[in-house]
Amino acid sequence: MLAFIAGRLLAAVPVLLALSLTVFALLHIGPADPAVLLLGENVGTEALAQARADLGLDQPILVQYGRWLGSLVHGDLGRSIRTHQPVGEAILARLPVTIELGLLSMVVALAIGLPLGIYAALHRNSALDVASSSVAVVGIALPNFVLGLLLILFLSLWLGLLPPSGYAPFVQDPARNLELMVMPALTLGAALAAAIARMMRSSLLDVLRSEYIKTANAKGLDRRRILLAHAIRNALLPVITIVGLQVGALLGGAVLTETVFALPGIGRLIVDAIFARDFPVVQGVVLFLGVLRIACNLGVDIISARLDPRIAFR
Amino acid sequence: MNSSAGGDNFPGRRIGRRDLLRGAALSGAAFWTANLLTACQQRSPVPRAPAAASGTPVAEVPKRGGILRVALSNEIAGVDPYGNTSVSDKCVYHAVYDGLLGLDRDLRIVPQLAASWAMPDERTYVFTLRDGLVFHDGTPCDAQAVKQSLDWLLDPANPAQARPELSEVQDLVATDRKTVTFRLKTPSSALLTTLADRAGKVVSPTARAKYGKDLARNPVGTGPFRFIEWLQDDHLTLKRFDDYWDKGAPLLDTVVFRPIPDQSVALTELKTGNVDLVSFLDPKDLAEVRANTRLVSLEAPGLSFWGVLPNTTRGPLASKPLREALSFAIDREAILAAAAFGVGQVAHGPIPPSSWAYDPDAPVIRRDLERAKVKLAEGGWPSGFPVRVLTPPSLQRTAQLVQAQAREVGIDVQIQVLEATALFSIAQGSDNEAVVIGWGGRADPDGNVFPMFHTKGGWNGGKYSSPEVDRLIEQGRIVSDQAERKRIYQAIQQQLNQDVAYIFTNFRPVLHATNTSVRGLQAHPDQALRLQTTWLSA
């Protein structure tokens, strides 16, 4: 298994290189110049040339990329052009927010999606099945910032139950932290919950139609036991794959969710950096998200193998 | 009447970061015309206690203490008056940094760190500092410190956005502990107003040496509030500076700035009592705030102007008759009503109602489809022509109105929406045909005409070049008599409209919303919040 993990990690290196090179190229192709954004248009060409030289932007793009890789090897992601903050420090400062948001959203998604999917499969074509399918479709289709604003409208403005936006570190004030995270987690988790419910339903229906379930039924096994020990366990595999794949969507959704709820997370960092053409920050965050994504896929593979002995580590 | 300027959308988050649309106060001893002032006061829905200087209609005794929680519409990039600044940054650095001079709500110069100033000749300004000024870090703020701070800004080796604003300054001399002398290369009628804005802010030399490039994250000034902490994208906290030169000020203990990008969320925070002030209110929300008895709107005419910038050298709009045709096709009242939610007023030039140089009698160009058709024929395209128009997302509504209105005479406006950062780069190049754009404005009228309309202007995206306008703009920079300057800017305005260098559509106001406990605060044309006299009633 260790060899498997090591192999996968090695395979990730070219992926990350390609990713960072693509982002590098995209940033430099774009029309805006970080030096102008930093200094304004009026400072004169000399000052702008000086600023470009200071930032290393006067070099050919491959040289810039090479330099970036070189410092990356030394664990240095560079400094933000706009705020001069080290990029690593900026990412680390925002990491807890986005990680917590992601985990809580996942919890919300699983807590809503799994039971709903299972119930729908067991009571196919019941009123609740139809209702949950409809809700799931809406949940997938509804942009999450709309859901976020609706939640704020209902829960904060009309009912006064929760504070509308903001962040409090968990270590400082756990109660306040959770209070502030409820709506963002619901917002971000909703679409995923819908996806999970749909997948769980169809997957469980497939399993319930399979031969071994019929056999188990014929043997007179307890229905509850069949469901828990055989059906759901096997039906979970495709769901876990979906969850793993959805991590990317979750990170994308985090950008909007963090903006709506004014959370100081990675999503807002990269959006601001893109608009400000803050190249080092964009590069650093993209690389980081790439690593995160690969780690999630690896995690999914490991969990799948644990659940299904037929999947071997290769 | 439309007393304050309004717009289809507030200077956007990215836009605000730019020189282009920034509402920066640069200049101008100024008066509003009397009727404007009255109208603005009438518009305030709730009788309020304004800043001490303006007299107090309600007998309330200002109270010390309390935390003011301010929602900002965009992220804070750094607290650096000389550097890259959005309106959010501006609000923060105005609280941390005092300058040599201040600017009151009528754009008149007021003393700040300098208690007085004199002008022995037209190239020399002598400022006398107050006694006992200190920075937040304890460093004395004497003439030497002022010189060091400004010398850093003037040194071309240092990256500073504000440097071009002091291009007329030759050097500074610290004559004695309390006296700083500015020596100019050329006379500059806008210098005092420039020094009343960011370029006149004074940074602690000790902190500059200590923090270097990280100073924007560790600001140290002489302002009413000192910097405590900043968690990016979450909050920035300031506390009362007990040794502030203006004894008794500030009244607040703490100010917390929170960037909340979505304005409807920020307003919910205000209504639910989690923030006290929403800055840079979008005009679309103004009616709701005015109607809500638990909220108060703070309004001031702004410095900006908005409209369509045609490329005068390339594409169809290089032809003056075709520019005139487009201008006659546009219904400015309709744009004000539909894109600016009726907030503000239609524009007839680059000088907004907040300025002393504003000309209330200048005619607004009226829509005239017959004349538009005549001009089209004159330009050789009697049945209309196609033109590409760039617009940032925040001004899309204006662009669509222009498109619909122009279509009625056969002009085919092809809208291209571009994210603001990219748009500004492209709009500066030669390939664009027209841009829907605004100018954030400066307190001195020179700042509203030079960048966009002088041949050598730093943001002349229309590539407009008129020897007559260049001459007038240069003259306006030298002449010191305000009445004469006013005539110069009126002449410039006339010429710009005659050449259709820009299709002026509307002026926007500066808007904020507060809850009913915020006292002693008013909107300022240059957008920055002045929190020295702000206090919270129970």
Coordinates of C-alpha atoms in Angstrom, one line a residue, chain A residues 82 259 268 271-272 275, chain B residues 10-18 72-75 86-88 233 259-263 394 420:
Chain A
R82 CA 0.1 43.7 -3.8
T259 CA -17.6 35.9 -0.7
R268 CA -11.5 35.0 -1.6
V271 CA -10.2 35.8 -6.6
D272 CA -8.7 39.0 -5.3
F275 CA -8.3 40.6 -10.2
Chain B
F10 CA -21.0 52.3 -7.4
P11 CA -17.3 52.4 -8.3
G12 CA -16.8 48.7 -8.4
R13 CA -14.5 46.7 -6.2
R14 CA -11.8 46.4 -8.7
I15 CA -12.5 49.7 -10.3
G16 CA -12.1 51.4 -7.0
R17 CA -8.6 50.2 -6.7
R18 CA -7.6 52.1 -9.8
L72 CA -16.4 48.1 3.6
S73 CA -17.4 47.1 0.1
N74 CA -14.1 45.8 -1.0
E75 CA -11.0 44.2 0.4
S86 CA -9.0 51.4 -3.2
V87 CA -11.7 53.4 -1.4
S88 CA -11.6 50.8 1.4
D233 CA -10.4 39.7 4.3
P259 CA -14.8 43.9 4.2
I260 CA -18.2 42.4 3.2
P261 CA -18.1 42.0 -0.5
D262 CA -21.9 41.5 -1.0
Q263 CA -23.8 44.6 -0.3
S394 CA -20.5 47.2 -13.1
A420 CA -12.4 45.6 -14.9

